[in-house]
Amino acid sequence: MFRVLIVDDDAVQLRLTSEVAARAGFRPITAASGREALDLLKADPRIGAMVLDLVMPDLDGMAVLEQMRRAGFAVPVIVQTSQVSLETVVSAMRQGAVDYVVKPVSAERMTVSLHNAVRLGELESLLRTDRGRLNHSMGLGDIVTRSPAMERVQSLCARAARTSHPILIEGEAGTGKDLLARVIHGTGERSGRPFVTAHCAAIDPADIDTLLFGRPLAGRDAEPSGKVFEAQGGTLLLDEVGDLPRPTQARLLTLLERGEVETAGSDRPLRVNVRLVATTSRRLLNLARAGEVREDLYYRLNVLPIYLPPLRDRREDVPALAALFAARHAAELGKRVAGLSEAALELLRAFDWPGNVRQLENVVYRAVALAGTAWLEPADFPQIVAFGAGRAEALRQAATFRAPSAPVHIDDARVHGRNEVKVAAAADRFVAGTGEVAALADVERELIVFALARYGYRMSRVARALGIGRSTLYRKLREYGLDEGLASDAA
């Protein structure tokens, strides 16, 4: 729930404004003085708007606005005053207030002001993020989060930005690993320097070495090419570093250990000054144990590991992210969308988001594009509603399922209750025509065929879905005779 800080030394007015904010769907946080308000702003970065009384005994509203401006608090402020004075209003606006109301204020007027302030804050945050993305100067404030699960992530980002060590960011696809890498770059001493990205999973293994380290030099005076040299002085992001082929891993290890790149055509290694950030949607330790990633490279990358939790583990972020995406895409599409209704937010909060933040943004984009009203309602998210209905039907059918009364025996272990249902459901899939359990190779081959069809023969997607490397996937395709007529890898 969106947090609003209400500051007033009048206890009655403080309670009335808090009740209005609560009825409007916000979470009110109260402060009886200006100093208390500043302390709360420093302690709680999740405050999204403020209602500020201008006349207070210890530190008045103007002084609070001045200190907020100096401290860099980008919180939209609505000022309350009982004295209607044009000079007072102008002064407050110059100090950064976004709106003003005159006491006594109606509940309707305050509700509109709060919604406008929140929307303005989202748009300002969006502009700061886009500006930071363009000039490579994004900061911790560009991480939109209200979740306690992200506090450790933000703390690690701040610590990582103060070093020049390699960074390893692990997390499911779509969680925002690229954004985290940009924040680390923009917060550190390399801010404003080149930020270069290489998507390892989207590049043919035969070409990735050339893409990163360039072609052989044509002469002594030739300029080296490749993304490593493009990132000179800045940061190189290797997305899905676990998909790098072994020879490229060896060259990357040399770069990390010596800061040098050996290039054909040069009589000596070339010095390179880059900060490396690697991301992966699979556990790099598991890939190292499986032999797909060099162990020495893993230990060099795992100096400052950061795990980015999936969206289902930080559902508190869903409302803020959805509101941000709605504001962004409404501006892009020229639509008048004020936000999401509480019913729509409840619908989105209840969803598990297997595609994480990327899926949420796509869902909100579709809703904004097709919206016919100012507020997005549950009907604007038909795919989420349909999933909920299908899940409810599946649960209903499972509840009415009658498992066999006799226990099922697996390796002399008795399996009852829910496990009976699972075993019965799996019988058709794992039992061969002879009545015996199917061979493991047959089940594996069937799963690979299914994955190929599901992901349209996009080998990187297939490999990620199966939890194996592309080289392992190609080897299994050859073993099962499935490699005939396959095109080269596609992302």
GROMACS .gro file of C-alpha atoms in nm:
model
  491
    1MET     CA    1   0.000   0.000   0.000
    2PHE     CA    2   0.130   0.346  -0.094
    3ARG     CA    3   0.266   0.537   0.207
    4VAL     CA    4   0.174   0.902   0.269
    5LEU     CA    5   0.341   1.109   0.540
    6ILE     CA    6   0.101   1.357   0.705
    7VAL     CA    7   0.262   1.636   0.909
    8ASP     CA    8   0.055   1.862   1.135
    9ASP     CA    9   0.087   1.984   1.495
   10ASP     CA   10  -0.293   1.991   1.529
   11ALA     CA   11  -0.396   1.644   1.655
   12VAL     CA   12  -0.754   1.677   1.525
   13GLN     CA   13  -0.645   1.787   1.176
   14LEU     CA   14  -0.383   1.511   1.175
   15ARG     CA   15  -0.646   1.246   1.247
   16LEU     CA   16  -0.895   1.382   0.991
   17THR     CA   17  -0.637   1.394   0.710
   18SER     CA   18  -0.516   1.044   0.800
   19GLU     CA   19  -0.869   0.907   0.773
   20VAL     CA   20  -0.916   1.070   0.432
   21ALA     CA   21  -0.586   0.919   0.308
   22ALA     CA   22  -0.679   0.574   0.443
   23ARG     CA   23  -1.021   0.582   0.272
   24ALA     CA   24  -0.848   0.681  -0.053
   25GLY     CA   25  -0.642   0.361  -0.040
   26PHE     CA   26  -0.318   0.500   0.105
   27ARG     CA   27  -0.130   0.405   0.422
   28PRO     CA   28  -0.099   0.718   0.638
   29ILE     CA   29   0.209   0.780   0.851
   30THR     CA   30   0.181   1.074   1.090
   31ALA     CA   31   0.425   1.324   1.233
   32ALA     CA   32   0.342   1.601   1.483
   33SER     CA   33   0.641   1.822   1.398
   34GLY     CA   34   0.871   1.915   1.115
   35ARG     CA   35   1.175   1.753   1.276
   36GLU     CA   36   0.988   1.427   1.326
   37ALA     CA   37   0.884   1.438   0.960
   38LEU     CA   38   1.245   1.474   0.842
   39ASP     CA   39   1.351   1.185   1.065
   40LEU     CA   40   1.076   0.965   0.916
   41LEU     CA   41   1.181   1.057   0.561
   42LYS     CA   42   1.538   0.952   0.637
   43ALA     CA   43   1.429   0.627   0.804
   44ASP     CA   44   1.165   0.515   0.551
   45PRO     CA   45   1.253   0.544   0.180
   46ARG     CA   46   0.913   0.393   0.090
   47ILE     CA   47   0.721   0.716   0.165
   48GLY     CA   48   0.573   0.823  -0.167
   49ALA     CA   49   0.402   1.156  -0.086
   50MET     CA   50   0.363   1.411   0.193
   51VAL     CA   51   0.087   1.638   0.323
   52LEU     CA   52   0.263   1.921   0.508
   53ASP     CA   53   0.119   2.192   0.734
   54LEU     CA   54   0.298   2.522   0.682
   55VAL     CA   55   0.248   2.664   1.032
   56MET     CA   56   0.419   2.461   1.306
   57PRO     CA   57   0.601   2.578   1.620
   58ASP     CA   58   0.946   2.412   1.610
   59LEU     CA   59   1.017   2.382   1.237
   60ASP     CA   60   0.760   2.526   0.999
   61GLY     CA   61   0.663   2.389   0.661
   62MET     CA   62   0.889   2.623   0.464
   63ALA     CA   63   1.191   2.514   0.665
   64VAL     CA   64   1.098   2.148   0.611
   65LEU     CA   65   1.073   2.205   0.234
   66GLU     CA   66   1.412   2.379   0.234
   67GLN     CA   67   1.581   2.093   0.421
   68MET     CA   68   1.414   1.837   0.195
   69ARG     CA   69   1.550   2.017  -0.109
   70ARG     CA   70   1.902   2.028   0.034
   71ALA     CA   71   1.891   1.660   0.134
   72GLY     CA   72   1.764   1.555  -0.211
   73PHE     CA   73   1.431   1.404  -0.101
   74ALA     CA   74   1.224   1.365  -0.419
   75VAL     CA   75   0.891   1.320  -0.238
   76PRO     CA   76   0.592   1.515  -0.382
   77VAL     CA   77   0.457   1.754  -0.116
   78ILE     CA   78   0.105   1.892  -0.075
   79VAL     CA   79   0.107   2.194   0.158
   80GLN     CA   80  -0.184   2.275   0.387
   81THR     CA   81  -0.246   2.627   0.506
   82SER     CA   82  -0.524   2.816   0.678
   83GLN     CA   83  -0.394   3.151   0.547
   84VAL     CA   84  -0.483   3.219   0.185
   85SER     CA   85  -0.187   3.421   0.060
   86LEU     CA   86  -0.053   3.427  -0.294
   87GLU     CA   87   0.295   3.502  -0.166
   88THR     CA   88   0.286   3.199   0.064
   89VAL     CA   89   0.168   2.970  -0.215
   90VAL     CA   90   0.437   3.095  -0.457
   91SER     CA   91   0.709   3.053  -0.195
   92ALA     CA   92   0.596   2.696  -0.122
   93MET     CA   93   0.594   2.608  -0.492
   94ARG     CA   94   0.943   2.750  -0.536
   95GLN     CA   95   1.063   2.528  -0.252
   96GLY     CA   96   0.929   2.222  -0.433
   97ALA     CA   97   0.565   2.177  -0.330
   98VAL     CA   98   0.345   2.028  -0.603
   99ASP     CA   99   0.004   2.137  -0.471
  100TYR     CA  100  -0.162   2.332  -0.191
  101VAL     CA  101  -0.495   2.309  -0.013
  102VAL     CA  102  -0.669   2.555   0.220
  103LYS     CA  103  -0.805   2.436   0.555
  104PRO     CA  104  -1.067   2.308   0.604
  105VAL     CA  105  -1.024   2.093   0.295
  106SER     CA  106  -1.292   1.857   0.166
  107ALA     CA  107  -1.223   1.485   0.147
  108GLU     CA  108  -1.277   1.490  -0.232
  109ARG     CA  109  -1.023   1.769  -0.284
  110MET     CA  110  -0.761   1.598  -0.067
  111THR     CA  111  -0.814   1.264  -0.242
  112VAL     CA  112  -0.762   1.423  -0.585
  113SER     CA  113  -0.448   1.602  -0.462
  114LEU     CA  114  -0.304   1.280  -0.322
  115HIS     CA  115  -0.364   1.086  -0.643
  116ASN     CA  116  -0.213   1.368  -0.850
  117ALA     CA  117   0.093   1.387  -0.624
  118VAL     CA  118   0.148   1.013  -0.644
  119ARG     CA  119   0.115   1.017  -1.023
  120LEU     CA  120   0.356   1.310  -1.049
  121GLY     CA  121   0.606   1.125  -0.830
  122GLU     CA  122   0.584   0.821  -1.054
  123LEU     CA  123   0.639   1.028  -1.368
  124GLU     CA  124   0.937   1.208  -1.212
  125SER     CA  125   1.083   0.873  -1.109
  126LEU     CA  126   1.029   0.746  -1.463
  127LEU     CA  127   1.207   1.048  -1.613
  128ARG     CA  128   1.499   1.013  -1.371
  129THR     CA  129   1.530   0.644  -1.457
  130ASP     CA  130   1.523   0.703  -1.833
  131ARG     CA  131   1.769   0.992  -1.802
  132GLY     CA  132   2.000   0.782  -1.587
  133ARG     CA  133   1.978   0.492  -1.832
  134LEU     CA  134   2.084   0.719  -2.117
  135ASN     CA  135   2.380   0.882  -1.942
  136HIS     CA  136   2.478   0.573  -1.737
  137SER     CA  137   2.416   0.744  -1.403
  138MET     CA  138   2.132   0.545  -1.246
  139GLY     CA  139   2.125   0.530  -0.866
  140LEU     CA  140   1.968   0.332  -0.584
  141GLY     CA  141   1.660   0.554  -0.605
  142ASP     CA  142   1.585   0.402  -0.945
  143ILE     CA  143   1.516   0.063  -0.783
  144VAL     CA  144   1.138   0.070  -0.736
  145THR     CA  145   1.069  -0.141  -0.430
  146ARG     CA  146   0.858  -0.152  -0.115
  147SER     CA  147   0.968  -0.501  -0.013
  148PRO     CA  148   1.181  -0.596   0.288
  149ALA     CA  149   1.326  -0.876   0.073
  150MET     CA  150   1.501  -0.609  -0.138
  151GLU     CA  151   1.668  -0.428   0.152
  152ARG     CA  152   1.966  -0.665   0.146
  153VAL     CA  153   1.990  -0.629  -0.233
  154GLN     CA  154   2.006  -0.249  -0.205
  155SER     CA  155   2.265  -0.273   0.071
  156LEU     CA  156   2.483  -0.506  -0.138
  157CYS     CA  157   2.449  -0.276  -0.440
  158ALA     CA  158   2.571   0.021  -0.237
  159ARG     CA  159   2.870  -0.180  -0.111
  160ALA     CA  160   2.949  -0.320  -0.455
  161ALA     CA  161   2.946   0.026  -0.612
  162ARG     CA  162   3.230   0.134  -0.384
  163THR     CA  163   3.462  -0.139  -0.513
  164SER     CA  164   3.610  -0.238  -0.848
  165HIS     CA  165   3.568  -0.613  -0.793
  166PRO     CA  166   3.369  -0.833  -1.035
  167ILE     CA  167   3.001  -0.864  -0.946
  168LEU     CA  168   2.785  -1.173  -0.995
  169ILE     CA  169   2.408  -1.117  -1.001
  170GLU     CA  170   2.193  -1.431  -0.988
  171GLY     CA  171   1.817  -1.449  -1.023
  172GLU     CA  172   1.535  -1.578  -1.239
  173ALA     CA  173   1.478  -1.436  -1.586
  174GLY     CA  174   1.290  -1.107  -1.581
  175THR     CA  175   1.373  -1.007  -1.223
  176GLY     CA  176   1.568  -0.694  -1.322
  177LYS     CA  177   1.933  -0.803  -1.316
  178ASP     CA  178   2.020  -0.559  -1.597
  179LEU     CA  179   1.874  -0.268  -1.396
  180LEU     CA  180   2.074  -0.373  -1.091
  181ALA     CA  181   2.394  -0.378  -1.297
  182ARG     CA  182   2.322  -0.026  -1.426
  183VAL     CA  183   2.258   0.097  -1.072
  184ILE     CA  184   2.591  -0.044  -0.951
  185HIS     CA  185   2.765   0.125  -1.245
  186GLY     CA  186   2.585   0.457  -1.199
  187THR     CA  187   2.642   0.469  -0.824
  188GLY     CA  188   3.016   0.400  -0.838
  189GLU     CA  189   3.315   0.599  -0.956
  190ARG     CA  190   3.261   0.483  -1.316
  191SER     CA  191   2.929   0.668  -1.341
  192GLY     CA  192   2.896   0.841  -1.676
  193ARG     CA  193   3.157   0.614  -1.834
  194PRO     CA  194   3.068   0.351  -2.101
  195PHE     CA  195   2.825   0.078  -2.001
  196VAL     CA  196   2.842  -0.204  -2.256
  197THR     CA  197   2.620  -0.513  -2.260
  198ALA     CA  198   2.684  -0.852  -2.419
  199HIS     CA  199   2.396  -1.102  -2.424
  200CYS     CA  200   2.587  -1.429  -2.418
  201ALA     CA  201   2.281  -1.651  -2.467
  202ALA     CA  202   2.170  -1.464  -2.779
  203ILE     CA  203   2.499  -1.502  -2.968
  204ASP     CA  204   2.619  -1.801  -3.163
  205PRO     CA  205   2.900  -1.970  -2.965
  206ALA     CA  206   3.124  -1.950  -3.271
  207ASP     CA  207   3.092  -1.570  -3.284
  208ILE     CA  208   3.093  -1.469  -2.919
  209ASP     CA  209   3.472  -1.466  -2.880
  210THR     CA  210   3.505  -1.222  -3.169
  211LEU     CA  211   3.220  -1.010  -3.038
  212LEU     CA  212   3.384  -0.972  -2.698
  213PHE     CA  213   3.754  -0.954  -2.782
  214GLY     CA  214   3.749  -0.838  -3.144
  215ARG     CA  215   3.913  -0.959  -3.463
  216PRO     CA  216   4.290  -1.001  -3.511
  217LEU     CA  217   4.466  -0.667  -3.554
  218ALA     CA  218   4.557  -0.580  -3.911
  219GLY     CA  219   4.870  -0.392  -3.805
  220ARG     CA  220   5.060  -0.247  -3.514
  221ASP     CA  221   4.865   0.082  -3.529
  222ALA     CA  222   4.523  -0.080  -3.575
  223GLU     CA  223   4.259  -0.004  -3.313
  224PRO     CA  224   4.131  -0.311  -3.124
  225SER     CA  225   3.762  -0.394  -3.157
  226GLY     CA  226   3.519  -0.589  -2.941
  227LYS     CA  227   3.292  -0.505  -2.653
  228VAL     CA  228   3.572  -0.542  -2.398
  229PHE     CA  229   3.754  -0.249  -2.557
  230GLU     CA  230   3.431  -0.051  -2.605
  231ALA     CA  231   3.384  -0.064  -2.228
  232GLN     CA  232   3.732   0.079  -2.159
  233GLY     CA  233   3.716   0.279  -1.834
  234GLY     CA  234   3.356   0.171  -1.771
  235THR     CA  235   3.155  -0.143  -1.707
  236LEU     CA  236   3.104  -0.458  -1.916
  237LEU     CA  237   2.784  -0.652  -1.844
  238LEU     CA  238   2.791  -1.019  -1.946
  239ASP     CA  239   2.429  -1.137  -1.948
  240GLU     CA  240   2.393  -1.516  -1.898
  241VAL     CA  241   2.765  -1.561  -1.844
  242GLY     CA  242   2.711  -1.935  -1.796
  243ASP     CA  243   2.649  -1.971  -2.171
  244LEU     CA  244   3.004  -1.864  -2.265
  245PRO     CA  245   3.198  -2.141  -2.443
  246ARG     CA  246   3.506  -2.277  -2.262
  247PRO     CA  247   3.770  -2.101  -2.480
  248THR     CA  248   3.603  -1.766  -2.421
  249GLN     CA  249   3.588  -1.843  -2.048
  250ALA     CA  250   3.968  -1.887  -2.051
  251ARG     CA  251   4.021  -1.544  -2.213
  252LEU     CA  252   3.777  -1.387  -1.970
  253LEU     CA  253   3.968  -1.538  -1.678
  254THR     CA  254   4.291  -1.383  -1.810
  255LEU     CA  255   4.117  -1.046  -1.831
  256LEU     CA  256   3.999  -1.072  -1.470
  257GLU     CA  257   4.334  -1.190  -1.332
  258ARG     CA  258   4.573  -0.966  -1.526
  259GLY     CA  259   4.361  -0.692  -1.681
  260GLU     CA  260   4.501  -0.793  -2.019
  261VAL     CA  261   4.373  -0.929  -2.349
  262GLU     CA  262   4.595  -1.123  -2.587
  263THR     CA  263   4.499  -1.041  -2.946
  264ALA     CA  264   4.638  -1.187  -3.268
  265GLY     CA  265   4.834  -0.928  -3.461
  266SER     CA  266   4.974  -0.762  -3.149
  267ASP     CA  267   5.323  -0.840  -3.018
  268ARG     CA  268   5.216  -0.785  -2.657
  269PRO     CA  269   4.898  -0.817  -2.449
  270LEU     CA  270   4.666  -0.516  -2.452
  271ARG     CA  271   4.583  -0.353  -2.118
  272VAL     CA  272   4.211  -0.311  -2.046
  273ASN     CA  273   4.049  -0.127  -1.756
  274VAL     CA  274   3.689  -0.250  -1.723
  275ARG     CA  275   3.459  -0.335  -1.434
  276LEU     CA  276   3.290  -0.671  -1.501
  277VAL     CA  277   2.932  -0.745  -1.394
  278ALA     CA  278   2.803  -1.094  -1.479
  279THR     CA  279   2.441  -1.208  -1.458
  280THR     CA  280   2.286  -1.552  -1.478
  281SER     CA  281   1.939  -1.702  -1.438
  282ARG     CA  282   2.093  -2.036  -1.337
  283ARG     CA  283   2.307  -2.109  -1.033
  284LEU     CA  284   2.663  -2.062  -1.150
  285LEU     CA  285   2.788  -2.299  -0.878
  286ASN     CA  286   2.576  -2.579  -1.026
  287LEU     CA  287   2.712  -2.504  -1.372
  288ALA     CA  288   3.067  -2.518  -1.234
  289ARG     CA  289   2.998  -2.852  -1.066
  290ALA     CA  290   2.853  -2.985  -1.393
  291GLY     CA  291   3.166  -2.879  -1.580
  292GLU     CA  292   2.993  -2.619  -1.798
  293VAL     CA  293   3.173  -2.329  -1.628
  294ARG     CA  294   3.537  -2.331  -1.524
  295GLU     CA  295   3.568  -2.350  -1.147
  296ASP     CA  296   3.849  -2.093  -1.138
  297LEU     CA  297   3.630  -1.851  -1.337
  298TYR     CA  298   3.341  -1.913  -1.097
  299TYR     CA  299   3.555  -1.822  -0.797
  300ARG     CA  300   3.682  -1.508  -0.971
  301LEU     CA  301   3.326  -1.397  -1.048
  302ASN     CA  302   3.181  -1.493  -0.710
  303VAL     CA  303   3.364  -1.222  -0.515
  304LEU     CA  304   3.052  -1.010  -0.453
  305PRO     CA  305   2.745  -1.225  -0.530
  306ILE     CA  306   2.399  -1.067  -0.526
  307TYR     CA  307   2.080  -1.274  -0.541
  308LEU     CA  308   1.777  -1.094  -0.683
  309PRO     CA  309   1.458  -1.258  -0.548
  310PRO     CA  310   1.169  -1.336  -0.784
  311LEU     CA  311   0.862  -1.113  -0.785
  312ARG     CA  312   0.650  -1.376  -0.607
  313ASP     CA  313   0.881  -1.335  -0.305
  314ARG     CA  314   0.840  -0.957  -0.300
  315ARG     CA  315   0.475  -0.903  -0.373
  316GLU     CA  316   0.487  -0.568  -0.193
  317ASP     CA  317   0.660  -0.435  -0.507
  318VAL     CA  318   0.374  -0.525  -0.741
  319PRO     CA  319   0.157  -0.212  -0.680
  320ALA     CA  320   0.448   0.033  -0.716
  321LEU     CA  321   0.585  -0.140  -1.026
  322ALA     CA  322   0.241  -0.168  -1.186
  323ALA     CA  323   0.173   0.202  -1.123
  324LEU     CA  324   0.512   0.296  -1.271
  325PHE     CA  325   0.456   0.085  -1.583
  326ALA     CA  326   0.103   0.223  -1.622
  327ALA     CA  327   0.233   0.581  -1.609
  328ARG     CA  328   0.516   0.504  -1.852
  329HIS     CA  329   0.305   0.328  -2.114
  330ALA     CA  330   0.015   0.571  -2.081
  331ALA     CA  331   0.258   0.852  -2.168
  332GLU     CA  332   0.404   0.651  -2.457
  333LEU     CA  333   0.061   0.562  -2.600
  334GLY     CA  334  -0.101   0.898  -2.533
  335LYS     CA  335  -0.366   0.739  -2.310
  336ARG     CA  336  -0.527   0.904  -2.004
  337VAL     CA  337  -0.480   0.639  -1.737
  338ALA     CA  338  -0.487   0.757  -1.376
  339GLY     CA  339  -0.376   0.426  -1.223
  340LEU     CA  340  -0.500   0.086  -1.108
  341SER     CA  341  -0.804   0.024  -0.892
  342GLU     CA  342  -0.764  -0.158  -0.561
  343ALA     CA  343  -0.942  -0.460  -0.707
  344ALA     CA  344  -0.695  -0.472  -0.997
  345LEU     CA  345  -0.400  -0.443  -0.757
  346GLU     CA  346  -0.536  -0.729  -0.547
  347LEU     CA  347  -0.563  -0.940  -0.863
  348LEU     CA  348  -0.202  -0.868  -0.958
  349ARG     CA  349  -0.073  -0.922  -0.605
  350ALA     CA  350  -0.229  -1.269  -0.594
  351PHE     CA  351  -0.060  -1.382  -0.918
  352ASP     CA  352   0.269  -1.577  -0.897
  353TRP     CA  353   0.441  -1.401  -1.195
  354PRO     CA  354   0.656  -1.681  -1.339
  355GLY     CA  355   0.797  -1.423  -1.581
  356ASN     CA  356   0.867  -1.180  -1.296
  357VAL     CA  357   0.892  -0.803  -1.353
  358ARG     CA  358   0.919  -0.838  -1.731
  359GLN     CA  359   0.588  -1.026  -1.741
  360LEU     CA  360   0.423  -0.768  -1.516
  361GLU     CA  361   0.531  -0.486  -1.747
  362ASN     CA  362   0.396  -0.669  -2.054
  363VAL     CA  363   0.062  -0.734  -1.881
  364VAL     CA  364   0.028  -0.369  -1.774
  365TYR     CA  365   0.124  -0.249  -2.124
  366ARG     CA  366  -0.153  -0.457  -2.277
  367ALA     CA  367  -0.400  -0.330  -2.020
  368VAL     CA  368  -0.309   0.034  -2.086
  369ALA     CA  369  -0.324  -0.015  -2.464
  370LEU     CA  370  -0.677  -0.159  -2.446
  371ALA     CA  371  -0.810   0.046  -2.153
  372GLY     CA  372  -1.130   0.243  -2.208
  373THR     CA  373  -1.151   0.407  -1.865
  374ALA     CA  374  -0.925   0.623  -1.649
  375TRP     CA  375  -0.865   0.346  -1.395
  376LEU     CA  376  -0.744  -0.003  -1.484
  377GLU     CA  377  -0.986  -0.265  -1.353
  378PRO     CA  378  -0.959  -0.646  -1.325
  379ALA     CA  379  -1.139  -0.678  -1.660
  380ASP     CA  380  -0.839  -0.507  -1.823
  381PHE     CA  381  -0.622  -0.807  -1.726
  382PRO     CA  382  -0.812  -1.095  -1.890
  383GLN     CA  383  -0.514  -1.334  -1.902
  384ILE     CA  384  -0.459  -1.300  -1.526
  385VAL     CA  385  -0.831  -1.342  -1.457
  386ALA     CA  386  -0.840  -1.650  -1.683
  387PHE     CA  387  -0.542  -1.802  -1.505
  388GLY     CA  388  -0.710  -1.749  -1.169
  389ALA     CA  389  -1.029  -1.911  -1.294
  390GLY     CA  390  -0.837  -2.207  -1.436
  391ARG     CA  391  -0.645  -2.252  -1.115
  392ALA     CA  392  -0.964  -2.245  -0.910
  393GLU     CA  393  -1.117  -2.511  -1.138
  394ALA     CA  394  -0.807  -2.730  -1.104
  395LEU     CA  395  -0.822  -2.702  -0.726
  396ARG     CA  396  -1.193  -2.790  -0.734
  397GLN     CA  397  -1.125  -3.100  -0.942
  398ALA     CA  398  -0.837  -3.202  -0.718
  399ALA     CA  399  -1.061  -3.166  -0.414
  400THR     CA  400  -1.321  -3.401  -0.565
  401PHE     CA  401  -1.063  -3.657  -0.684
  402ARG     CA  402  -1.097  -3.993  -0.511
  403ALA     CA  403  -0.763  -4.169  -0.482
  404PRO     CA  404  -0.752  -4.552  -0.462
  405SER     CA  405  -0.812  -4.687  -0.116
  406ALA     CA  406  -0.505  -4.913  -0.132
  407PRO     CA  407  -0.171  -4.743  -0.072
  408VAL     CA  408   0.078  -4.709  -0.357
  409HIS     CA  409   0.416  -4.875  -0.302
  410ILE     CA  410   0.734  -4.710  -0.429
  411ASP     CA  411   1.058  -4.872  -0.309
  412ASP     CA  412   0.874  -5.021  -0.011
  413ALA     CA  413   0.761  -4.675   0.102
  414ARG     CA  414   0.386  -4.621   0.156
  415VAL     CA  415   0.253  -4.308  -0.015
  416HIS     CA  416  -0.086  -4.174   0.091
  417GLY     CA  417  -0.302  -3.866   0.038
  418ARG     CA  418  -0.172  -3.605  -0.204
  419ASN     CA  419   0.115  -3.827  -0.318
  420GLU     CA  420  -0.137  -4.087  -0.440
  421VAL     CA  421  -0.286  -3.823  -0.668
  422LYS     CA  422   0.057  -3.731  -0.801
  423VAL     CA  423   0.154  -4.092  -0.869
  424ALA     CA  424  -0.179  -4.165  -1.039
  425ALA     CA  425  -0.148  -3.855  -1.256
  426ALA     CA  426   0.206  -3.950  -1.358
  427ALA     CA  427   0.121  -4.310  -1.444
  428ASP     CA  428   0.020  -4.250  -1.806
  429ARG     CA  429   0.334  -4.050  -1.873
  430PHE     CA  430   0.594  -4.274  -1.710
  431VAL     CA  431   0.456  -4.624  -1.782
  432ALA     CA  432   0.557  -4.794  -2.107
  433GLY     CA  433   0.326  -5.009  -2.319
  434THR     CA  434   0.457  -5.321  -2.146
  435GLY     CA  435   0.327  -5.196  -1.813
  436GLU     CA  436   0.679  -5.139  -1.681
  437VAL     CA  437   0.820  -4.799  -1.587
  438ALA     CA  438   0.958  -4.626  -1.896
  439ALA     CA  439   1.335  -4.603  -1.939
  440LEU     CA  440   1.492  -4.275  -1.827
  441ALA     CA  441   1.632  -4.212  -2.175
  442ASP     CA  442   1.282  -4.240  -2.327
  443VAL     CA  443   1.137  -3.993  -2.079
  444GLU     CA  444   1.427  -3.753  -2.136
  445ARG     CA  445   1.391  -3.773  -2.514
  446GLU     CA  446   1.018  -3.706  -2.489
  447LEU     CA  447   1.080  -3.403  -2.266
  448ILE     CA  448   1.337  -3.258  -2.509
  449VAL     CA  449   1.098  -3.304  -2.803
  450PHE     CA  450   0.825  -3.127  -2.605
  451ALA     CA  451   1.059  -2.839  -2.511
  452LEU     CA  452   1.173  -2.796  -2.873
  453ALA     CA  453   0.816  -2.766  -2.992
  454ARG     CA  454   0.712  -2.537  -2.705
  455TYR     CA  455   0.993  -2.287  -2.761
  456GLY     CA  456   0.995  -2.302  -3.140
  457TYR     CA  457   1.340  -2.464  -3.163
  458ARG     CA  458   1.504  -2.159  -3.001
  459MET     CA  459   1.793  -2.350  -2.854
  460SER     CA  460   1.894  -2.102  -2.586
  461ARG     CA  461   1.538  -2.091  -2.454
  462VAL     CA  462   1.514  -2.470  -2.465
  463ALA     CA  463   1.843  -2.511  -2.277
  464ARG     CA  464   1.741  -2.260  -2.009
  465ALA     CA  465   1.402  -2.425  -1.963
  466LEU     CA  466   1.563  -2.768  -1.921
  467GLY     CA  467   1.828  -2.633  -1.685
  468ILE     CA  468   2.123  -2.747  -1.897
  469GLY     CA  469   2.387  -2.577  -2.109
  470ARG     CA  470   2.357  -2.543  -2.484
  471SER     CA  471   2.654  -2.772  -2.544
  472THR     CA  472   2.483  -3.039  -2.331
  473LEU     CA  473   2.159  -2.986  -2.523
  474TYR     CA  474   2.330  -3.030  -2.862
  475ARG     CA  475   2.502  -3.345  -2.737
  476LYS     CA  476   2.170  -3.495  -2.626
  477LEU     CA  477   2.010  -3.401  -2.959
  478ARG     CA  478   2.280  -3.598  -3.137
  479GLU     CA  479   2.241  -3.893  -2.899
  480TYR     CA  480   1.865  -3.912  -2.959
  481GLY     CA  481   1.888  -3.843  -3.335
  482LEU     CA  482   1.705  -3.512  -3.308
  483ASP     CA  483   1.972  -3.289  -3.461
  484GLU     CA  484   1.883  -3.337  -3.828
  485GLY     CA  485   1.766  -3.020  -3.999
  486LEU     CA  486   1.819  -2.797  -3.698
  487ALA     CA  487   1.912  -2.440  -3.775
  488SER     CA  488   2.182  -2.251  -3.584
  489ASP     CA  489   2.103  -2.124  -3.237
  490ALA     CA  490   1.853  -1.844  -3.188
  491ALA     CA  491   1.784  -1.652  -2.872
   0.00000   0.00000   0.00000
